[in-house]
Short mmCIF file of C-alpha atoms and ligand atoms in Angstrom, two decimals:
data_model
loop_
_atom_site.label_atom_id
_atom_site.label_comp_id
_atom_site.label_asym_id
_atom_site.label_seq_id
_atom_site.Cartn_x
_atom_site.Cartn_y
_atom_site.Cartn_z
CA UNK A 1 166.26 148.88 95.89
CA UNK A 2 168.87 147.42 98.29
CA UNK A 3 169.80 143.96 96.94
CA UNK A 4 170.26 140.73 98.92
CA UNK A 5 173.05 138.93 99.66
CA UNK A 6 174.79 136.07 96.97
CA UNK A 7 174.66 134.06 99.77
CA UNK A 8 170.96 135.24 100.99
CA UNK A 9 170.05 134.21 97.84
CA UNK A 10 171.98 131.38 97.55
CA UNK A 11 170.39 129.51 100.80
CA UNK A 12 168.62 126.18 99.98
CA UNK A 13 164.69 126.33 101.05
CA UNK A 14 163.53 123.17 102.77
CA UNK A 15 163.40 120.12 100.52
CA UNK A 16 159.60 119.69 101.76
CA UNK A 17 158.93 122.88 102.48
CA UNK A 18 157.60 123.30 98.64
CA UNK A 19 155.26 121.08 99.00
CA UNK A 20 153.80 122.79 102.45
CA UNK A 21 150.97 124.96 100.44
CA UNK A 22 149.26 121.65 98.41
CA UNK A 23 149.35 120.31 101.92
CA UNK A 24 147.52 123.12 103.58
CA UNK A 25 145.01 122.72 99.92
CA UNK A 26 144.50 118.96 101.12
CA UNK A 27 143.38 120.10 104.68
CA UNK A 28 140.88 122.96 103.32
CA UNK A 29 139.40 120.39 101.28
CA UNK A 30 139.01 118.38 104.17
CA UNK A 31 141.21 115.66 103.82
CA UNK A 32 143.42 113.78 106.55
CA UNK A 33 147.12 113.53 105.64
CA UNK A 34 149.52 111.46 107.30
CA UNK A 35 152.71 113.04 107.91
CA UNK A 36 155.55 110.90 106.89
CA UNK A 37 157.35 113.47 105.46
CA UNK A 38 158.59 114.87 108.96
CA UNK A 39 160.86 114.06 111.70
CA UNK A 40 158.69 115.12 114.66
CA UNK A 41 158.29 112.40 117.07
CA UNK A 42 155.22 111.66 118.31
CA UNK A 43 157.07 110.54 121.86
CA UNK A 44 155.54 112.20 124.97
CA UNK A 45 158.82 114.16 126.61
CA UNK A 46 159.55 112.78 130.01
CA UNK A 47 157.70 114.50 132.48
CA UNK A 48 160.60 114.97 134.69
CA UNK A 49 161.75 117.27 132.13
CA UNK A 50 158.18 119.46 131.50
CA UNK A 51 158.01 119.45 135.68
CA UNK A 52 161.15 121.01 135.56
CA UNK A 53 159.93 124.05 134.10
CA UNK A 54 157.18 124.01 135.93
CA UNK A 55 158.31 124.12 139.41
CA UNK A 56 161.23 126.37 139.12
CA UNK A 57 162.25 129.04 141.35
CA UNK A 58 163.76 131.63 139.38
CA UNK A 59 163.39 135.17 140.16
CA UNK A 60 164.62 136.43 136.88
CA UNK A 61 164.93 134.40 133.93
CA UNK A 62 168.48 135.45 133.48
CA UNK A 63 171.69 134.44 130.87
CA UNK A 64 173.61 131.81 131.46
CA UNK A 65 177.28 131.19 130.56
CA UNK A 66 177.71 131.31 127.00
CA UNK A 67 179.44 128.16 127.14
CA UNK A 68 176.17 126.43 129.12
CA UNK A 69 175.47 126.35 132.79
CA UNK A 70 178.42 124.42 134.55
CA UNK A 71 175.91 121.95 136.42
CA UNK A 72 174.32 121.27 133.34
CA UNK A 73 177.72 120.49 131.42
CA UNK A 74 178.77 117.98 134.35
CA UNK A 75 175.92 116.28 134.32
CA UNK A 76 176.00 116.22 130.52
CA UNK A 77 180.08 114.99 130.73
CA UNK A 78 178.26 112.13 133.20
CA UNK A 79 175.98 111.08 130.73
CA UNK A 80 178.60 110.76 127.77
CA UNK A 81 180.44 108.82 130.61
CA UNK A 82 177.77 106.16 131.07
CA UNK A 83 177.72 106.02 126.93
CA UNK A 84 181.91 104.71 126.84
CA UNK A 85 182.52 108.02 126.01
CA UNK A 86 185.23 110.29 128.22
CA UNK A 87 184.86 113.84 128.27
CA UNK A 88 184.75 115.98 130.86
CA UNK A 89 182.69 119.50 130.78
CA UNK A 90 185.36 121.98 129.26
CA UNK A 91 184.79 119.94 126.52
CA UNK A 92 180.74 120.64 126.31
CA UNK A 93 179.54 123.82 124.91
CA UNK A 94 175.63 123.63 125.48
CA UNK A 95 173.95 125.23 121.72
CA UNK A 96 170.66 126.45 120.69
CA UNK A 97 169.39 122.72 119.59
CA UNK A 98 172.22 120.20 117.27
CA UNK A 99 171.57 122.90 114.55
CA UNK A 100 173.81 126.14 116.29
CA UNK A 101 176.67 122.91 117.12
CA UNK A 102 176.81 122.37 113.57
CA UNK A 103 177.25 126.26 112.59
CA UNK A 104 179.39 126.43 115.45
CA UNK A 105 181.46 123.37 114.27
CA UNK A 106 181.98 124.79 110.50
CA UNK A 107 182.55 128.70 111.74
CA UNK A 108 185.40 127.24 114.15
CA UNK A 109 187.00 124.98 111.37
CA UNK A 110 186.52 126.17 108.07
CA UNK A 111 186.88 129.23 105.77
CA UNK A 112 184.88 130.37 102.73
CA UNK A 113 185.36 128.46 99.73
CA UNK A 114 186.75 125.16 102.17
CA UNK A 115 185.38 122.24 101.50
CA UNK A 116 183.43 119.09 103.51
CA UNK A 117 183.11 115.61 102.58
CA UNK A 118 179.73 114.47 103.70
CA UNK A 119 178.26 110.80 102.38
CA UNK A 120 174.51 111.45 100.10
CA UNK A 121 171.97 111.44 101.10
CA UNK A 122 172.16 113.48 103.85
CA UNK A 123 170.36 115.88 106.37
CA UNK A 124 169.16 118.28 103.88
CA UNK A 125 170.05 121.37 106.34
CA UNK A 126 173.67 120.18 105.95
CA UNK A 127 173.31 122.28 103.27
CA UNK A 128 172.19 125.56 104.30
CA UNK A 129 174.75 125.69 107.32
CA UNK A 130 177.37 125.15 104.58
CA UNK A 131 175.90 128.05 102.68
CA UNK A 132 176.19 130.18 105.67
CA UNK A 133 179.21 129.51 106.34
CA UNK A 134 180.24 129.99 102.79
CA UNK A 135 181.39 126.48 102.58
CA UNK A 136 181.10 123.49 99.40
CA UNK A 137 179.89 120.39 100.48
CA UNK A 138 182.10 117.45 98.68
CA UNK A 139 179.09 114.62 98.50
CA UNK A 140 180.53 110.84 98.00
CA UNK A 141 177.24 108.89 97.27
CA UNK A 142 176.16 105.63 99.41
CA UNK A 143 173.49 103.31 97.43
CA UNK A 144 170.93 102.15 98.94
CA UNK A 145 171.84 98.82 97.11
CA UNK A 146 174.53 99.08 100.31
CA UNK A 147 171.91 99.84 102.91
CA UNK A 148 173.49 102.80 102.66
CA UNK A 149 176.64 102.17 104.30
CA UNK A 150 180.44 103.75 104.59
CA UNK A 151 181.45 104.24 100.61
CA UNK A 152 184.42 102.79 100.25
CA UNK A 153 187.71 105.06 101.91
CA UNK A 154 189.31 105.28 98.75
CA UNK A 155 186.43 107.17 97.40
CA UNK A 156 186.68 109.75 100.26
CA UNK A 157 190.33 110.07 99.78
CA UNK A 158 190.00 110.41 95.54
CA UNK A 159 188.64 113.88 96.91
CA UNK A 160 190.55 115.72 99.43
CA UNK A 161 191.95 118.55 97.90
CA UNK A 162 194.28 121.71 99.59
CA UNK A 163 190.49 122.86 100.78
CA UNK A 164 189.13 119.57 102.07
CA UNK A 165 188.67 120.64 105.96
CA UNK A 166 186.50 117.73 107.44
CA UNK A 167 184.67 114.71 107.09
CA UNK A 168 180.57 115.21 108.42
CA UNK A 169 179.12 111.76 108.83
CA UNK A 170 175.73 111.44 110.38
CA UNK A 171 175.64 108.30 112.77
CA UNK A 172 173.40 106.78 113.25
CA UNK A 173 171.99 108.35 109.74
CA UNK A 174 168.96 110.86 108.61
CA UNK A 175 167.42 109.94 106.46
CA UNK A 176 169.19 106.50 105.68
CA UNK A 177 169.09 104.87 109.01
CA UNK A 178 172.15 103.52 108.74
CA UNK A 179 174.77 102.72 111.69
CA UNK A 180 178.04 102.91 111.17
CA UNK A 181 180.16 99.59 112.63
CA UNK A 182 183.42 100.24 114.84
CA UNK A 183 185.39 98.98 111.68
CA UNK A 184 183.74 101.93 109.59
CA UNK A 185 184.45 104.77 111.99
CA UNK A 186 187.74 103.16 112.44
CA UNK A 187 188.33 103.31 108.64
CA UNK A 188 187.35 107.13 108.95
CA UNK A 189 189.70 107.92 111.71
CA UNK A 190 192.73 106.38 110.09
CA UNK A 191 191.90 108.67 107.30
CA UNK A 192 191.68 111.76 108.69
CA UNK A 193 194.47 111.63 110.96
CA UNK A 194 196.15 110.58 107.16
CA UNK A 195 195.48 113.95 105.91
CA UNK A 196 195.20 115.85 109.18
CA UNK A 197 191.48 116.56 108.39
CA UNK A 198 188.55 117.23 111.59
CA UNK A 199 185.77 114.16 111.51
CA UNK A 200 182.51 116.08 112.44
CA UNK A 201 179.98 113.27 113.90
CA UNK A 202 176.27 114.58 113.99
CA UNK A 203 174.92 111.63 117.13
CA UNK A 204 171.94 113.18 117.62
CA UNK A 205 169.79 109.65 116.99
CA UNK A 206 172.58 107.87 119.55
CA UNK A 207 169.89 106.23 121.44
CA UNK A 208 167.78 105.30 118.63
CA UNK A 209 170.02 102.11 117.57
CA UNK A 210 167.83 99.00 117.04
CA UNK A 211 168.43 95.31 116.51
CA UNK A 212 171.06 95.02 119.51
CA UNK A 213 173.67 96.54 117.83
CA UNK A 214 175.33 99.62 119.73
CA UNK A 215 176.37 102.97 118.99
CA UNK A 216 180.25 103.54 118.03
CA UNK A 217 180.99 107.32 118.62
CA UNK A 218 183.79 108.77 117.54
CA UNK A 219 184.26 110.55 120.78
CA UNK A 220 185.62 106.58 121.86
CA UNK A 221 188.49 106.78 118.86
CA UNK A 222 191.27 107.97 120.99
CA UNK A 223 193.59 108.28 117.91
CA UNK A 224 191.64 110.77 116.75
CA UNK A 225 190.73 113.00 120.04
CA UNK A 226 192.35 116.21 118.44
CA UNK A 227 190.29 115.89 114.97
CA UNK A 228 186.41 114.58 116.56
CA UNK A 229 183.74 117.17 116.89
CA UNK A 230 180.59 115.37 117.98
CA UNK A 231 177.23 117.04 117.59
CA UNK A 232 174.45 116.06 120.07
CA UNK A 233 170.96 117.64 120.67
CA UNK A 234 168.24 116.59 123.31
CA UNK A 235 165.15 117.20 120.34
CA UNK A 236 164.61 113.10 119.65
CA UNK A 237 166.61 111.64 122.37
CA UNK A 238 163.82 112.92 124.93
CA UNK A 239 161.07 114.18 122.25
CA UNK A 240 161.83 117.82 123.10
CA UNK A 241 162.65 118.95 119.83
CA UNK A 242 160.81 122.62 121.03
CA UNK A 243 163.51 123.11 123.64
CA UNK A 244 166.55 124.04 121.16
CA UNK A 245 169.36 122.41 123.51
CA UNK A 246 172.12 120.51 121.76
CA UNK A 247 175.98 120.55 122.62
CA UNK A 248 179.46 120.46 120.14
CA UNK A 249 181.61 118.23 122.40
CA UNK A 250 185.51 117.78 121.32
CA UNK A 251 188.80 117.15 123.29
CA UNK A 252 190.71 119.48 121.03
CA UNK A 253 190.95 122.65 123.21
CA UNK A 254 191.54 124.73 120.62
CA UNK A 255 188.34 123.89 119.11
CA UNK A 256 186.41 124.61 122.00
CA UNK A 257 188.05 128.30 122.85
CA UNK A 258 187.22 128.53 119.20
CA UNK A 259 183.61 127.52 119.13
CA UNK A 260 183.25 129.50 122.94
CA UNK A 261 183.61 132.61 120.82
CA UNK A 262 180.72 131.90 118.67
CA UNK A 263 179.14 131.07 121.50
CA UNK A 264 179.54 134.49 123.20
CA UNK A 265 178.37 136.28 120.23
CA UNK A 266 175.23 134.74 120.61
CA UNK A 267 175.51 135.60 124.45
CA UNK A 268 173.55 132.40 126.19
CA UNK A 269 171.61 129.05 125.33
CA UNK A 270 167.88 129.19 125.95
CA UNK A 271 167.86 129.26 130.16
CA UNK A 272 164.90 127.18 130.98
CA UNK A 273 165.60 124.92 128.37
CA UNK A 274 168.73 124.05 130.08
CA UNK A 275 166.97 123.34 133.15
CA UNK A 276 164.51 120.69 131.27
CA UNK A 277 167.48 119.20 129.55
CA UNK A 278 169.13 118.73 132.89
CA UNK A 279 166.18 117.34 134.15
CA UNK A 280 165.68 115.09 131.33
CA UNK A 281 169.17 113.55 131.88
CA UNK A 282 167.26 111.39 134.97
CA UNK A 283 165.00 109.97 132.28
CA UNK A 284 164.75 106.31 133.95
CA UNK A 285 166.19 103.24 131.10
CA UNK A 286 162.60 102.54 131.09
CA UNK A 287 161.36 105.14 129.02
CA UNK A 288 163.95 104.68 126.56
CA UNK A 289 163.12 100.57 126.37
CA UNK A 290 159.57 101.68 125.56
CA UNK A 291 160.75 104.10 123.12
CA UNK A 292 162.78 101.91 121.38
CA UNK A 293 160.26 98.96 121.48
CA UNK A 294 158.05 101.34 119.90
CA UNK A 295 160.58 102.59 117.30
CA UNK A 296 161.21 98.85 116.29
CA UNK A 297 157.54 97.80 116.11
CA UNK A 298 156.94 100.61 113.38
CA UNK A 299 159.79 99.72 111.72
CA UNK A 300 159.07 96.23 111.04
CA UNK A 301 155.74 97.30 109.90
CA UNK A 302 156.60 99.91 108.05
CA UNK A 303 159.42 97.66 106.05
CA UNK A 304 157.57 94.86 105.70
CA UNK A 305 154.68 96.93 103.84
CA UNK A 306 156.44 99.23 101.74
CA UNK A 307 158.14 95.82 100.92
CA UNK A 308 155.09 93.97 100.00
CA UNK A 309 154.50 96.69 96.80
CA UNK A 310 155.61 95.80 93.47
CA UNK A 311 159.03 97.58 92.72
CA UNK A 312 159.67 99.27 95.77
CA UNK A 313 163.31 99.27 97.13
CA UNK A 314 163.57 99.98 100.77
CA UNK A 315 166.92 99.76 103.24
CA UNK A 316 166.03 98.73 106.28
CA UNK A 317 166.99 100.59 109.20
CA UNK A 318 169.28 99.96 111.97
CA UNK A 319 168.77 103.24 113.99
CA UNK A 320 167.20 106.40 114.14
CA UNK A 321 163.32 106.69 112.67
CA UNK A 322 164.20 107.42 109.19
CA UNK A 323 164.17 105.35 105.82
CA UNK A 324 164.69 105.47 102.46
CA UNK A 325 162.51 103.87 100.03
CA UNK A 326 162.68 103.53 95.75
CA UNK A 327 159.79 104.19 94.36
CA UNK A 328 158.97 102.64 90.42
CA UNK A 329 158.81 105.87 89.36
CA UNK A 330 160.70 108.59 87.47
CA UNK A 331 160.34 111.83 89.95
CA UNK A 332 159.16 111.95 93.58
CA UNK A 333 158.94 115.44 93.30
CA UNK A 334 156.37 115.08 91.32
CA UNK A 335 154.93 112.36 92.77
CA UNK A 336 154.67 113.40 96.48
CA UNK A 337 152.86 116.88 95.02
CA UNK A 338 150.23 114.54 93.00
CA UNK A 339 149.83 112.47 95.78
CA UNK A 340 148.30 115.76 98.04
CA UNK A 341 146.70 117.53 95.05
CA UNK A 342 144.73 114.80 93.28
CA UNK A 343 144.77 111.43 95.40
CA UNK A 344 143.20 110.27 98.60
CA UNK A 345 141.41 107.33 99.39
CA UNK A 346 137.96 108.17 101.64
CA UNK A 347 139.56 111.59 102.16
CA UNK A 348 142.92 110.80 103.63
CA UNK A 349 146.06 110.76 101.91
CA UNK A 350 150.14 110.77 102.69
CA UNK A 351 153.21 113.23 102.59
CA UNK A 352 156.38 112.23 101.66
CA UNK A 353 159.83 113.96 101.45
CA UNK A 354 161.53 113.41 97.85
CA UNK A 355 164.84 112.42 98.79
CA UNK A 356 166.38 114.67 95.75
CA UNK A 357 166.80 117.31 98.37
CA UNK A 358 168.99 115.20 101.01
CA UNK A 359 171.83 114.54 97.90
CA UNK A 360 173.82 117.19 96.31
CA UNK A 361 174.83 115.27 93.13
CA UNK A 362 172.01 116.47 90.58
CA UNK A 363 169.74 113.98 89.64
CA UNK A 364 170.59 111.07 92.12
CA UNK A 365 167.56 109.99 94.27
CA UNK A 366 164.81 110.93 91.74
CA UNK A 367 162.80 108.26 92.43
CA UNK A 368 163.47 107.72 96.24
CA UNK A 369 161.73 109.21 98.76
CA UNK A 370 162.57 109.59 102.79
CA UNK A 371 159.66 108.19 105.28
CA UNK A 372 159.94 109.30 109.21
CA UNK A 373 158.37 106.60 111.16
CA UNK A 374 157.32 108.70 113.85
CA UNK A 375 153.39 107.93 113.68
CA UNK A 376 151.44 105.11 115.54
CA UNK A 377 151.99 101.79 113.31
CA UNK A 378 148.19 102.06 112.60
CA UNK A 379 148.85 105.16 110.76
CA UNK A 380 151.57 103.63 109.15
CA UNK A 381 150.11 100.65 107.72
CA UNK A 382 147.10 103.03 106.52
CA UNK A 383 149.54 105.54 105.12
CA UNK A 384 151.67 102.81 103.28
CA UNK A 385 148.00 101.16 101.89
CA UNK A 386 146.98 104.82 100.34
CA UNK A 387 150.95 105.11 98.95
CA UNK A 388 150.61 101.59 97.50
CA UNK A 389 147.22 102.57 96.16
CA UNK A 390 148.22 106.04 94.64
CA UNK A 391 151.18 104.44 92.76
CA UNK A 392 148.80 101.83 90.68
CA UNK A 393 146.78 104.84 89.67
CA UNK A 394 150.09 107.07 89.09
CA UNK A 395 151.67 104.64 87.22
CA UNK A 396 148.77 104.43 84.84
CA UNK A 397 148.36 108.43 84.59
C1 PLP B 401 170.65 114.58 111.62
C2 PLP B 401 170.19 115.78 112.36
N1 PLP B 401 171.10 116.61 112.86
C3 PLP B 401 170.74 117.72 113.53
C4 PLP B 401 169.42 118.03 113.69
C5 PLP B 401 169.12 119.30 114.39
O1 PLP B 401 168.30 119.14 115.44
P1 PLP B 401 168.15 120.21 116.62
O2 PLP B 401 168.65 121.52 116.14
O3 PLP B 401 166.70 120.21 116.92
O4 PLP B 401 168.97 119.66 117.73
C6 PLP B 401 168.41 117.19 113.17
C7 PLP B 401 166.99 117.51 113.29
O5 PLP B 401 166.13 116.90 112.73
C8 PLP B 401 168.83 116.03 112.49
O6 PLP B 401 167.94 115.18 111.96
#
């Protein structure tokens, strides 16, 4: 028989996705399980974007420019404008969702066997676009002790080697939450430009910063404009993770002739996605202020349940919809399976994401798991009731 690929074989499966069939087991049997385990929103999209699609008056649902449509692009460089940060649309290439700006980002900059810092825990698909792209992620671990925040830079710069290429933070994080300050990005752009190294910024949660803080992008370092590659999607900002329309925006021309390539390969970004996206980008503040309101509500009630159970850890958020909590016990693997296969309380019962899968340092983040706040905040306090529940009995099994 033909054989597969090293690499084929080598690509991570999702950290949850394990744990899909005792899922589908709890549903046969009947049971209701809340979904924390996923980063789905439960946001309705603007309508200005779905009416879009609706009322459009193509004849032919044709390619556009590999690179994006150039209305689209301007009003995108218009947005980023009204967010401090100065690009103009040569430096947008519209992507198939965040996820093709990422494998965009690491085919343009890297070779096999380079190598990435990125701080653990981290989104767990990091890893499989490294994998395609041949590449070794370098993890440096933030503690939740820390909230999760910037490791110290000396810790970074203990491991460049010859094949460090770039720095990938995640800002603000999945799944920590965390945001990083001007003083921390600032920290990260002296370094690079140090050891002439890109900084790769994943922004996708940009909007979802809570607390009154604001967002610090990278993009706004001007030190730095030939080594920032920012990441950006539309999937949480408006809810439309379905559409698959993200963007890899840098200054550094030579990146984006680079990335174009890739981008022709693939010919064109989903067409009538690009017209809801560009439709979206009239989203009134309002929406947003509700969404964020929203966002914060569940937070606080998530936090301030989880924290009310005896020996759980939790760092509280400052953006996105994401958190990680320490559980008292030894292996959330095994935990999160239990907690579908033999525990519900009058037949519903929760899903979690082990956080094992979002480090790459073996054996870190046993007993932590990820929660996605993206159900109603009566869901949530049920959800954390059955979790606080399930871990007297597990504790005792
Ligand atoms: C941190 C982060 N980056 C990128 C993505 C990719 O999103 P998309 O491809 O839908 O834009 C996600 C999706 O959950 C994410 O959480």
């Amino acid at each position: 028989m033909p054989t597969i690929s090293k690499k084929g074989q080598d690509m991570p499966q999702s950290p949850i996705r394990k744990l899909v069939p005792y899922a589908e087991k709890a549903y046969q049997e009947g049971k209701t399980v809340y979904h924390l385990n996923i980063g789905q929103p439960d946001i309705k999209t603007p309508e200005i974007a779905l009416d879009a699609v609706k009322v459009h008056s193509l004849d032919i649902l044709a390619y556009t420019r590999s690179e994006g449509s150039d209305g689209y692009r301007t009003k995108i460089a218009n947005y980023y404008h009204n967010q401090n940060i100065e690009v103009d649309k040569d430096d947008i290439i519209v992507t198939t969702g965040g996820s093709e700006a990422l494998l965009f980002a690491f085919g343009s900059i890297m070779d096999v066997d380079d190598e990435v810092i990125i701080p653990e825990p981290f989104y767990a698909n990091y890893n499989g676009f490294s994998t395609a792209s041949g590449v070794n992620i370098v993890p440096v671990i933030s503690k939740i002790e820390d909230n999760f925040a910037l490791p110290p830079i000396e810790e970074f710069e203990q491991l460049i080697t010859p094949k460090t290429k770039a720095i990938l933070i995640c800002n603000p994080g999945n799944p920590t939450g965390y945001l990083y300050s001007k003083e921390e990005i600032q920290k990260l752009a002296a370094l690079v430009k140090k050891h002439d190294l890109f900084l790769i910024a994943d922004e996708v949660y940009r909007e979802f910063i809570y607390d009154g803080y604001e967002h610090y992008s990278i993009m706004q370092e001007d030190s730095i404009k030939d080594h920032a590659i920012m990441i950006d999607s539309v999937s949480k900002r408006y809810s439309m993770c379905g559409a698959r329309i993200g963007c890899l925006v840098s200054r550094n021309k030579e990146i984006i002739s680079t990335a174009l390539k890739f981008a022709q390969a693939r010919l064109s970004p989903p067409t009538l996605a690009q017209i809801a996206s560009e439709a979206a980008l009239q989203t009134p503040q309002s929406y947003f202020d509700n969404v964020i309101e929203e966002y914060v509500d569940r937070r606080n009630t998530l936090i301030r349940e989880l924290e009310k159970i005896d020996g759980v850890q939790v760092a509280k958020p400052k953006g996105a919809f994401y958190c990680i909590a320490e559980l008292p016990i030894e292996d959330a693997d095994h935990f999160a399976q239990w907690l579908l296969e033999h525990f519900d309380i009058d037949g519903e019962t929760v899903m979690v994401a082990p956080a094992a899968g979002f480090y790459s340092t073996k054996g870190v983040g046993k007993n932590q798991i990820r929660i996605a706040y993206v159900l109603k905040k009566e869901s949530l306090i049920k959800a954390v009731h059955i979790l606080s529940e399930a871990l007297k009995v597990y504790k005792k099994s």
